[in-house]
XYZ file of C-alpha atoms in Angstrom:
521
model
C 67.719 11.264 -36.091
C 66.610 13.400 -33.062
C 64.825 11.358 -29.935
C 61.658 13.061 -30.401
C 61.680 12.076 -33.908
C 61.336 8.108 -32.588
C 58.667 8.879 -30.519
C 56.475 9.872 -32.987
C 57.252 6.807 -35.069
C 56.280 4.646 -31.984
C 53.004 5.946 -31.793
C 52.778 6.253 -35.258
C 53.401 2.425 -35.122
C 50.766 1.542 -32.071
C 47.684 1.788 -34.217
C 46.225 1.361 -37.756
C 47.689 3.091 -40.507
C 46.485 6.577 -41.359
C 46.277 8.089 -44.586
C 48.618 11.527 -45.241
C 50.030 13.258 -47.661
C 53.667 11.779 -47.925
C 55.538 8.589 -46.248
C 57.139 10.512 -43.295
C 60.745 10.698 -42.421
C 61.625 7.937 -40.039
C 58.084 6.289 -40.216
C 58.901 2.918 -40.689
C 62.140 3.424 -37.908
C 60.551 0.981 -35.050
C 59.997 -2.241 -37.663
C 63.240 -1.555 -39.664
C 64.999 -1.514 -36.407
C 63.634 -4.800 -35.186
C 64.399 -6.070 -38.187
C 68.157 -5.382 -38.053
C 68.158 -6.609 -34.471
C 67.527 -10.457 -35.588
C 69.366 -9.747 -38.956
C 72.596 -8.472 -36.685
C 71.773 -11.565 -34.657
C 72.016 -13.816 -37.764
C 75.550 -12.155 -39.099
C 77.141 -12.336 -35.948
C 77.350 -16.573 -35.505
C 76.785 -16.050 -31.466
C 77.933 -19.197 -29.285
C 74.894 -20.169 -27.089
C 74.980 -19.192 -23.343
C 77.240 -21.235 -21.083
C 75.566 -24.629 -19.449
C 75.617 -25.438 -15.959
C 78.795 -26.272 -14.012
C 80.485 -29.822 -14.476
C 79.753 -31.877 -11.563
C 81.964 -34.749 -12.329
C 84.856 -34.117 -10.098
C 82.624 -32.901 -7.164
C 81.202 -36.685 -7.213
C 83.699 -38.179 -8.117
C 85.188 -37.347 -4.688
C 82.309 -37.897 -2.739
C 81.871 -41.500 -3.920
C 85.790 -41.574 -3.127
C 85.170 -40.303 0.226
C 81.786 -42.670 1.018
C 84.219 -45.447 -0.322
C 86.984 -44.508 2.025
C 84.833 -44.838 4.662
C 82.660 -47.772 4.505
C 82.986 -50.694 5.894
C 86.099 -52.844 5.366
C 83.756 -55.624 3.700
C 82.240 -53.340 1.372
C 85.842 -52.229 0.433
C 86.724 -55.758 -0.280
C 83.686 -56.298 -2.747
C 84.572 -53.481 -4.251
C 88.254 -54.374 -5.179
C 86.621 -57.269 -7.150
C 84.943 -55.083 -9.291
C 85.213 -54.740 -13.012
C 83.798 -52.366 -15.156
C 82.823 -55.007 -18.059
C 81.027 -57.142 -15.003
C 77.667 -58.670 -16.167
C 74.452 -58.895 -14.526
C 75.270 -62.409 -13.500
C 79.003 -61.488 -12.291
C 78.002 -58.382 -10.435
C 75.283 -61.149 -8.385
C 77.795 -63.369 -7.419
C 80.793 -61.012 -6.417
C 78.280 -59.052 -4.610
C 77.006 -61.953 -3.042
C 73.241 -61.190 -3.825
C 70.354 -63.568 -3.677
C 67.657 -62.504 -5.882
C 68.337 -60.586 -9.133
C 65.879 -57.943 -7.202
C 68.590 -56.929 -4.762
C 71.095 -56.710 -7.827
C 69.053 -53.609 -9.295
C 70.382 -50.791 -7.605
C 73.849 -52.733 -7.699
C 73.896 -53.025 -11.748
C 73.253 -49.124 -12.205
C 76.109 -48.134 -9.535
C 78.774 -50.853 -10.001
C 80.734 -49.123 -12.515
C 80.768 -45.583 -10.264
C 81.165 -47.882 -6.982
C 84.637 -49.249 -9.084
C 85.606 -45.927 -9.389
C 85.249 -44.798 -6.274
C 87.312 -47.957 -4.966
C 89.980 -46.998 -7.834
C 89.967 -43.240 -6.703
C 90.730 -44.524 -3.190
C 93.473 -47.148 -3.711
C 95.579 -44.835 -6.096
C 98.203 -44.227 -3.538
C 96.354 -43.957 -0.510
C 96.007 -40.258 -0.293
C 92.645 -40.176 0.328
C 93.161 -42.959 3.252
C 96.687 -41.293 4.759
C 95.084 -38.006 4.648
C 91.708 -39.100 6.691
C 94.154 -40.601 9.132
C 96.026 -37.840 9.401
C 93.276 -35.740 10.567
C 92.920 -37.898 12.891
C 89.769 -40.443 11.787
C 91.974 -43.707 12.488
C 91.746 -41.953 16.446
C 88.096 -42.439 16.477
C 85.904 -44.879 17.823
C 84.081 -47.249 15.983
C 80.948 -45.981 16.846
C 82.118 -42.288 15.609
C 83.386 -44.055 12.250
C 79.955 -45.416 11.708
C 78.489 -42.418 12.707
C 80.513 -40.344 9.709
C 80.198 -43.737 7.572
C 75.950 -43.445 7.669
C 76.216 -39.878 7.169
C 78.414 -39.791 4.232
C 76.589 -42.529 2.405
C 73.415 -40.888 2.740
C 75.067 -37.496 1.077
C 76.423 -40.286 -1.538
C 73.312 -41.581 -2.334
C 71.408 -38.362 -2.475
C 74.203 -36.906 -4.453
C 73.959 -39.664 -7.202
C 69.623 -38.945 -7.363
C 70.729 -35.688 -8.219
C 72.820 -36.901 -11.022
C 70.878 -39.462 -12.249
C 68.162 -36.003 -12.816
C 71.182 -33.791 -14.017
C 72.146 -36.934 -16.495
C 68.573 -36.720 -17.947
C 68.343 -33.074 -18.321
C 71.991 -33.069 -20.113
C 70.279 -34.019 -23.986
C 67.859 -31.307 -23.715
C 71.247 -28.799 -23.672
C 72.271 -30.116 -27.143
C 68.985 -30.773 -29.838
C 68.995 -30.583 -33.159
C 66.996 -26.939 -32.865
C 70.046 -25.818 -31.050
C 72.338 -26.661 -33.305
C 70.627 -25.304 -35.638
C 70.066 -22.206 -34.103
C 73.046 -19.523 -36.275
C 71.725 -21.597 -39.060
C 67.901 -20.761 -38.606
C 68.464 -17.351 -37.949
C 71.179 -16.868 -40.897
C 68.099 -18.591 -43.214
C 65.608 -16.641 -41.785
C 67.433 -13.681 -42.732
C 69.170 -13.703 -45.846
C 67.653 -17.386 -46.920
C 71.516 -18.988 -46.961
C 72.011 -21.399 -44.363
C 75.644 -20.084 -45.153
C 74.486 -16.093 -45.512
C 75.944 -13.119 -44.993
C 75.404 -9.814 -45.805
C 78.602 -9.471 -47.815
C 77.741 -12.751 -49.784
C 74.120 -12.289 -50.150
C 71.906 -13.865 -52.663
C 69.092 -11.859 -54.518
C 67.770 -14.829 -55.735
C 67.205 -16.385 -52.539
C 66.040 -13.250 -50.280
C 63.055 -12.594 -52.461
C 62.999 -16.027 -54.065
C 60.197 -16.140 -56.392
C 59.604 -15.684 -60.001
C 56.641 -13.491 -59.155
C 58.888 -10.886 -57.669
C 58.960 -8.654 -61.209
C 57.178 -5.964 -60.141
C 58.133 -4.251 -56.546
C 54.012 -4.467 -55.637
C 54.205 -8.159 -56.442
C 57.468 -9.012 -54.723
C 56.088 -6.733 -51.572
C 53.048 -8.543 -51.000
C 51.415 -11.949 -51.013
C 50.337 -14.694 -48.662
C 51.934 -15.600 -45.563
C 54.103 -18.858 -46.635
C 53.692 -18.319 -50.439
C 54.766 -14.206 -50.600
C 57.989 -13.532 -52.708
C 59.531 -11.796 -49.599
C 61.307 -14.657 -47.850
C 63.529 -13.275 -46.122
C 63.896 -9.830 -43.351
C 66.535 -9.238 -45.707
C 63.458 -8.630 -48.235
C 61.033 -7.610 -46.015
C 63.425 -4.805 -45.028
C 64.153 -3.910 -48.545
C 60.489 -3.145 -49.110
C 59.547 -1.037 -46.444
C 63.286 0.669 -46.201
C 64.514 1.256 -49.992
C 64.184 4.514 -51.830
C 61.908 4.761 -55.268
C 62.035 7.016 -57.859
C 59.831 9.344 -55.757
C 60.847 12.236 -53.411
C 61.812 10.309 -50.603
C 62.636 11.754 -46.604
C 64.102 8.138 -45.532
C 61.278 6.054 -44.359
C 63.326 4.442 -42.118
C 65.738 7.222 -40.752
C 67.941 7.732 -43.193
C 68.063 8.212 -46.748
C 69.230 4.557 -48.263
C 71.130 4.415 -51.563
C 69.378 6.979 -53.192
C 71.613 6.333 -56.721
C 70.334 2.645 -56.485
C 66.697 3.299 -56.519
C 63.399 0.426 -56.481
C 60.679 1.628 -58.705
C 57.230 0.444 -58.688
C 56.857 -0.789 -62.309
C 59.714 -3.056 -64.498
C 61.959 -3.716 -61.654
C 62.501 -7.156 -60.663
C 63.642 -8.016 -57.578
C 66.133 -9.962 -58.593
C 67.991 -7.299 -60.418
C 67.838 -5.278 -57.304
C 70.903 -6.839 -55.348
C 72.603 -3.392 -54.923
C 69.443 -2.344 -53.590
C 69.012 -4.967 -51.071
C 73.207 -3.900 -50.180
C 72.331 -0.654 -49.584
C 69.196 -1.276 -47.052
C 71.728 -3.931 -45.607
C 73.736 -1.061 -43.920
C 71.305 0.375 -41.815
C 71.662 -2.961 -39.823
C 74.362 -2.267 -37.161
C 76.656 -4.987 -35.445
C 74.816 -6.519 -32.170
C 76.202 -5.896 -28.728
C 75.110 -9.182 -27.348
C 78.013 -11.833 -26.863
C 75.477 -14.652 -26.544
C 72.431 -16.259 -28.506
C 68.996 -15.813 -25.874
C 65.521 -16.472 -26.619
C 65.192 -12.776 -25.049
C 67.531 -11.486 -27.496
C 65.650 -12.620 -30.554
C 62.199 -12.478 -28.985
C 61.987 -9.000 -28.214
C 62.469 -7.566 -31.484
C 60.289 -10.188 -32.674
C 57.333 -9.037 -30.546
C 58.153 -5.830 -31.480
C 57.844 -6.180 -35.370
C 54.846 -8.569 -34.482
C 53.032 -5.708 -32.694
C 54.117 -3.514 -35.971
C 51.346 -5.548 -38.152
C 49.324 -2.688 -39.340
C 45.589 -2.823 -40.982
C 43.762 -0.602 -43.539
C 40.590 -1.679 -45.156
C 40.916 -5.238 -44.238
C 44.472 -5.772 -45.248
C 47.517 -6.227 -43.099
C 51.146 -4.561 -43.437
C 54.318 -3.841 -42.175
C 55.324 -0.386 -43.394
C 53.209 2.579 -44.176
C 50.411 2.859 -46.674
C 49.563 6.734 -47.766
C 46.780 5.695 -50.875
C 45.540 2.764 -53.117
C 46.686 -0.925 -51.781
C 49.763 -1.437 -53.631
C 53.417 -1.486 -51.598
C 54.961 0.075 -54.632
C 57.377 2.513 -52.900
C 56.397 5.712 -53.605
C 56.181 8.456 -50.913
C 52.848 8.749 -51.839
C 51.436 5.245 -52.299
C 52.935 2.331 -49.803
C 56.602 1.432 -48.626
C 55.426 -1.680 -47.206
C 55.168 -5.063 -47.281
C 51.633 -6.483 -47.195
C 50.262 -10.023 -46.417
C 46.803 -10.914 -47.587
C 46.145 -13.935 -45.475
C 47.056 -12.471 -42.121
C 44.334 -13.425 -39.428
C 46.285 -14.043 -35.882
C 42.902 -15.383 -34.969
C 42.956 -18.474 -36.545
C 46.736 -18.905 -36.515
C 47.869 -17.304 -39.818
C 50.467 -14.472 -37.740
C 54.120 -13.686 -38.799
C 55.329 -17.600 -37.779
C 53.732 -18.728 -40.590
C 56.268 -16.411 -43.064
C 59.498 -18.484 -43.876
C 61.039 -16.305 -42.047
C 58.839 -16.181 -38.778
C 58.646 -19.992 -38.682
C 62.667 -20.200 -38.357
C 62.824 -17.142 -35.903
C 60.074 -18.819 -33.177
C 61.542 -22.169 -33.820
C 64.928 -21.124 -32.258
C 63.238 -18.533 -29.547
C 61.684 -21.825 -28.128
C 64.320 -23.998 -28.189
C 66.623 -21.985 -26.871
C 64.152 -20.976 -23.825
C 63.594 -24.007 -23.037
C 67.593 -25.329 -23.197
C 67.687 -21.913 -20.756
C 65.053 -23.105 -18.310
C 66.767 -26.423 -18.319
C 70.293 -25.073 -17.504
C 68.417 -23.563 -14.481
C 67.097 -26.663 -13.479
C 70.604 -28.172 -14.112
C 72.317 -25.496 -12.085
C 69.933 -25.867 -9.199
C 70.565 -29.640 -9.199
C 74.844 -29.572 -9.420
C 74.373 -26.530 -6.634
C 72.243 -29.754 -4.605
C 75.568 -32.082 -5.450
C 78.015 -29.764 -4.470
C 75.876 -29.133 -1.121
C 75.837 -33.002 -0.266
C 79.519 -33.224 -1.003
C 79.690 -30.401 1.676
C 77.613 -32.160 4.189
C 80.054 -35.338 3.623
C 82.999 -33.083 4.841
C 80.961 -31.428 7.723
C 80.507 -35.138 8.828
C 83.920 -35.759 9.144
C 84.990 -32.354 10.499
C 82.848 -33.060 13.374
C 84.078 -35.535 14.263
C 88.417 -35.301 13.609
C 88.392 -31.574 14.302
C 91.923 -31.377 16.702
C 89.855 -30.056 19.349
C 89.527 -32.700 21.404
C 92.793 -34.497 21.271
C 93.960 -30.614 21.827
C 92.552 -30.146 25.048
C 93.156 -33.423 26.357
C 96.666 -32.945 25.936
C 96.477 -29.664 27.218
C 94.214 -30.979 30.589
C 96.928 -33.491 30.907
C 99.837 -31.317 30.849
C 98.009 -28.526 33.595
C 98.227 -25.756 30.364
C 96.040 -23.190 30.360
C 93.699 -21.849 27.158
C 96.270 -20.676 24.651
C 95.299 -16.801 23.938
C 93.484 -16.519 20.953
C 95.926 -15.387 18.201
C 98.385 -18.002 19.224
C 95.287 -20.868 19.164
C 93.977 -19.294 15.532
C 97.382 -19.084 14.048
C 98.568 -22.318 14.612
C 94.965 -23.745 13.518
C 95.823 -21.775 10.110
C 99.586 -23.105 9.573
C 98.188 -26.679 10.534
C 95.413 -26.302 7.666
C 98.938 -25.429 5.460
C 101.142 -27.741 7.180
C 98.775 -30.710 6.369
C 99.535 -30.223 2.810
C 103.116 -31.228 3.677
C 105.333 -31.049 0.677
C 102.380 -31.652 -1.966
C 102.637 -28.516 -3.966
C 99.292 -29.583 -5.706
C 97.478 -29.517 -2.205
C 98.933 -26.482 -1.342
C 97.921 -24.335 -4.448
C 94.237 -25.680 -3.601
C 94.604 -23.901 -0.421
C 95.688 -20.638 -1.755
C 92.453 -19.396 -0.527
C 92.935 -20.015 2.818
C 96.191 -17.996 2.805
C 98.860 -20.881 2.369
C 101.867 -21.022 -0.129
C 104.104 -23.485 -0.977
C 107.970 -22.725 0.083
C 109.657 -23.650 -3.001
C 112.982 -23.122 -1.066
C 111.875 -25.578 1.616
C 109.394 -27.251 -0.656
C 106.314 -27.129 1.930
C 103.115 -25.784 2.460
C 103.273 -22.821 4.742
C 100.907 -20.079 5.673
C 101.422 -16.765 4.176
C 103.510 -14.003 6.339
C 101.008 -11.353 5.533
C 98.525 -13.537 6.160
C 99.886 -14.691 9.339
C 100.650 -10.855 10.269
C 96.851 -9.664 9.666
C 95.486 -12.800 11.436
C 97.151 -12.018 14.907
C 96.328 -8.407 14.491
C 93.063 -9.429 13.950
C 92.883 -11.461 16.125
C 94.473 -9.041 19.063
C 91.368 -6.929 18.089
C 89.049 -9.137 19.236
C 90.235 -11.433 21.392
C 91.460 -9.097 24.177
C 95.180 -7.653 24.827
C 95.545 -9.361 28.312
C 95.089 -12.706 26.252
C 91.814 -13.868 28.529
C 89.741 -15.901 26.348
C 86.568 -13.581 24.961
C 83.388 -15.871 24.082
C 80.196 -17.062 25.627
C 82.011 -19.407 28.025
C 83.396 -16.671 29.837
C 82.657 -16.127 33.370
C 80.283 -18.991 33.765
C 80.266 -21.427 36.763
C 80.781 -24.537 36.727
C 77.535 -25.903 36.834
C 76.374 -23.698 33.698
C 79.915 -24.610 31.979
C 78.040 -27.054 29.085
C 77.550 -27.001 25.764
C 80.571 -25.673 23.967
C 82.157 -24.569 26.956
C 84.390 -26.710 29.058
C 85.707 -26.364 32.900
C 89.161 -26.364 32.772
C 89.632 -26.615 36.311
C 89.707 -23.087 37.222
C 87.696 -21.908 35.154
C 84.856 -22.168 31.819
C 86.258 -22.013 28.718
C 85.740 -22.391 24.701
C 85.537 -25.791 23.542
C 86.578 -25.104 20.461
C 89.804 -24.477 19.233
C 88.362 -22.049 16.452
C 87.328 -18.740 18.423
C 87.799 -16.601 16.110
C 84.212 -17.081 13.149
C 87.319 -16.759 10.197
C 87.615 -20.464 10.590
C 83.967 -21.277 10.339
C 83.239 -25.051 8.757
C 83.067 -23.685 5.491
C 86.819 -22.390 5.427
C 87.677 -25.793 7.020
C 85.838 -27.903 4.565
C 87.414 -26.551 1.601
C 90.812 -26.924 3.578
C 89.644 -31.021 3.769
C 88.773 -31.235 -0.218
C 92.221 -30.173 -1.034
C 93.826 -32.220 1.410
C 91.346 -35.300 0.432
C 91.714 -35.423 -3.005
């Protein structure tokens, strides 16, 4: 069919039906093709679109980390705990007074037991904070990380609680339901497909022994039950001269007269109109992907003299096929303005049951995906806390001030900041491979973590680039005196310099953090 051929059939479709001579070629194209959009749907079992991201392990290593840092009383109550703990239990190892206080304490006991368990199972997450240096801190700075990382905690575990509620609406019975709706809504078989179709229950109706009487009737009572049928009777061929009403010539040897022709003896009929229904594209079930053809074929409800159809109507009332009377489908009940539209066809109630559900599972996986985006962000600020605070810097330059060293240039100080991100992984193959990102790979021949050559080869030209090739330090520091030497910038002695270890922006906190996670956990 030529493209200017479908724009005549789409404003063919846009108003009421006119009377002509003949049923046009390609006339009923725009509902046919709607049609075969849900029916391709319906054949093709589509998995529903992907949830939001699993935000068990990203909590799970938070409340390790909040755990790891609390107090060393808090730690002790939480070695006591047990995950089959009543109220009463939970009261008196928790040392609470009033069965107010145990409230928050009986919803997070079991999580709190986790945590404890995450942290005692050989004290990785422990050895690892010390060695980044958060046994060097005061007790004051531990605190300091302590408050800060319980607050993320706590926050973190709102989050969830809201996540945990929106998780049902993911998985209703409409969803699961949703191949089978469709596959019922088109073919009438909870179990149909076009190669195993049933006759019998596409039309489904004794009436259906004439084509006028199986192509028209009341919304929820008509013998069409199906698009299977409802594309059958504005599609299929009659005994008439026929142009293809919807495109194409269909099955011309297996013809659907007006008069004597059941529908249920019309199976090879039903076959034939079957194949102008191409395989869908789409790799998921959407709302959008059902609703828009279903607007479409909604806005393809057609009226002459008071009646309502799908198709096109050239003389008389009857949908009985001919080029010159109706190929059509006609409902005598329609009236959208008191509720009787397509959604009250079989058919049309199945199709908008599973458009809603599934737009609103999709607005709650947006929701959900905002929310675990909130969790991972909290778990972030957890690890900014105690980068802060253990970042080498300090210990760095003290060592350096006591020793009289100057500033190390910056490749040197930005190379050796990336092989001690690798380094820290020691001989813990697992740690390393989470580091990958950050350029380290674990020596199999030496079996430790090491930063890549390459890596380590584009870093100091990098590096060289912008750091200066007489290896004087290049930041905002520079050439300030000593009174204006604050901030991030530290006198030396001789003269103002970078506080930071990390000139160079490619070791920002958020490179660092994920460096921590992998060492952490």
């Amino acid at each position: 069919m030529k493209r200017p051929s479908i724009l005549v059939f789409v404003l063919a479709a846009s108003g009421p039906l006119r009377t002509q001579a003949n049923v046009a070629p390609g006339e009923n194209a725009v509902p046919a093709a709607a049609i075969c959009e849900i029916i391709a749907l319906a054949e093709a079992d589509l998995p529903l679109a992907s949830g939001p991201p699993d935000t068990t392990t990203d909590l799970a290593e938070l409340l390790a980390l909040n755990m790891t840092v609390a107090p060393e009383d808090w730690q002790k109550m939480a070695d006591k705990i047990d995950p089959s703990d009543t109220s009463d239990q939970i009261k008196q190892k928790a040392a609470l007074k009033t069965p107010a206080e145990a409230g928050n304490f009986n919803i997070r006991w079991r999580q709190w037991g986790e945590a404890r368990k995450a942290t005692n199972k050989n004290g990785e997450v422990k050895y690892n904070l010390d060695k980044l240096g958060y046994t060097s801190l005061t007790e004051d700075e531990k605190k300091t990380i302590a408050d800060r990382v319980k607050t993320a905690a706590e926050r973190a575990m709102h989050f969830e609680q809201k996540l945990a509620e929106l998780r049902p609406k993911l998985d209703n019975a409409d969803l699961k339901a949703a191949n089978t709706y469709l596959k019922e809504a088109a073919f009438g078989d909870a179990t149909g497909k076009i190669a195993n179709i049933n006759i019998g229950k596409v039309f489904g109706s004794a009436s259906a022994d004439t084509r006028p009487n199986a192509c028209s009737g009341n919304l929820n009572a008509g013998a069409a039950k199906t698009l299977a049928a409802v594309l059958t009777c504005i599609c299929a061929e009659s005994g008439t001269a026929h142009d293809g009403a919807c495109a194409r010539k269909v099955e011309v040897a297996n013809t659907w007269t007006a008069s004597g022709e059941r529908a249920s003896d019309k199976l090879t009929t039903v076959r034939g109109v079957l194949k102008l229904c191409r395989q869908t594209t789409a790799k998921v079930l959407t709302s959008a992907a059902i609703a828009t053809p279903y607007t479409a074929l909604n806005h393809n409800v057609r009226t002459q003299s008071g009646t309502h159809y799908i198709g096109s109507l050239q003389s008389g009332s009857d949908c009985n096929g001919a080029n010159t009377g109706g190929v059509c489908i006609k409902f005598n009940d329609y009236n959208p303005g008191n509720g009787m539209d397509l959604n009250k066809t079989p058919w049309g109630e199945k199709i908008a049951a599973v458009t809603a559900a599934l737009g609103e599972r999709e607005a709650v996986i947006e929701e959900a995906k905002a929310l675990a985006a909130l969790i991972q962000a909290e778990k972030q600020q957890a690890l900014t806390a105690i980068y802060q605070r253990t970042k080498p810097t300090a210990a760095a330059q003290k060592n350096q001030a006591a020793s009289g060293n100057t500033q190390k240039q910056g490749t040197q100080e930005e190379t050796a900041e990336a092989e001690k991100i690798c380094s820290a992984a020691e001989n813990n193959k697992e740690a390393c491979d989470k580091l990958k990102d950050q350029g380290c790979t674990f020596n199999t021949e030496s079996k430790k973590c090491e930063l890549k050559k390459d890596v380590k080869a584009e870093l100091e030209k990098e590096n060289q680039e912008t750091g200066g090739k007489d290896g004087k330090p290049t930041s905002e520091c520079k050439d300030k005196p000593q009174k204006d030497c604050t901030g991030n910038c530290k006198w030396d002695g001789k003269e103002c310099k970078d506080s930071s270890i990390l000139v160079n922006k490619q070791f920002a906190l958020s490179v660092v953090s994920a460096a921590f996670v992998a060492l952490l956990f």
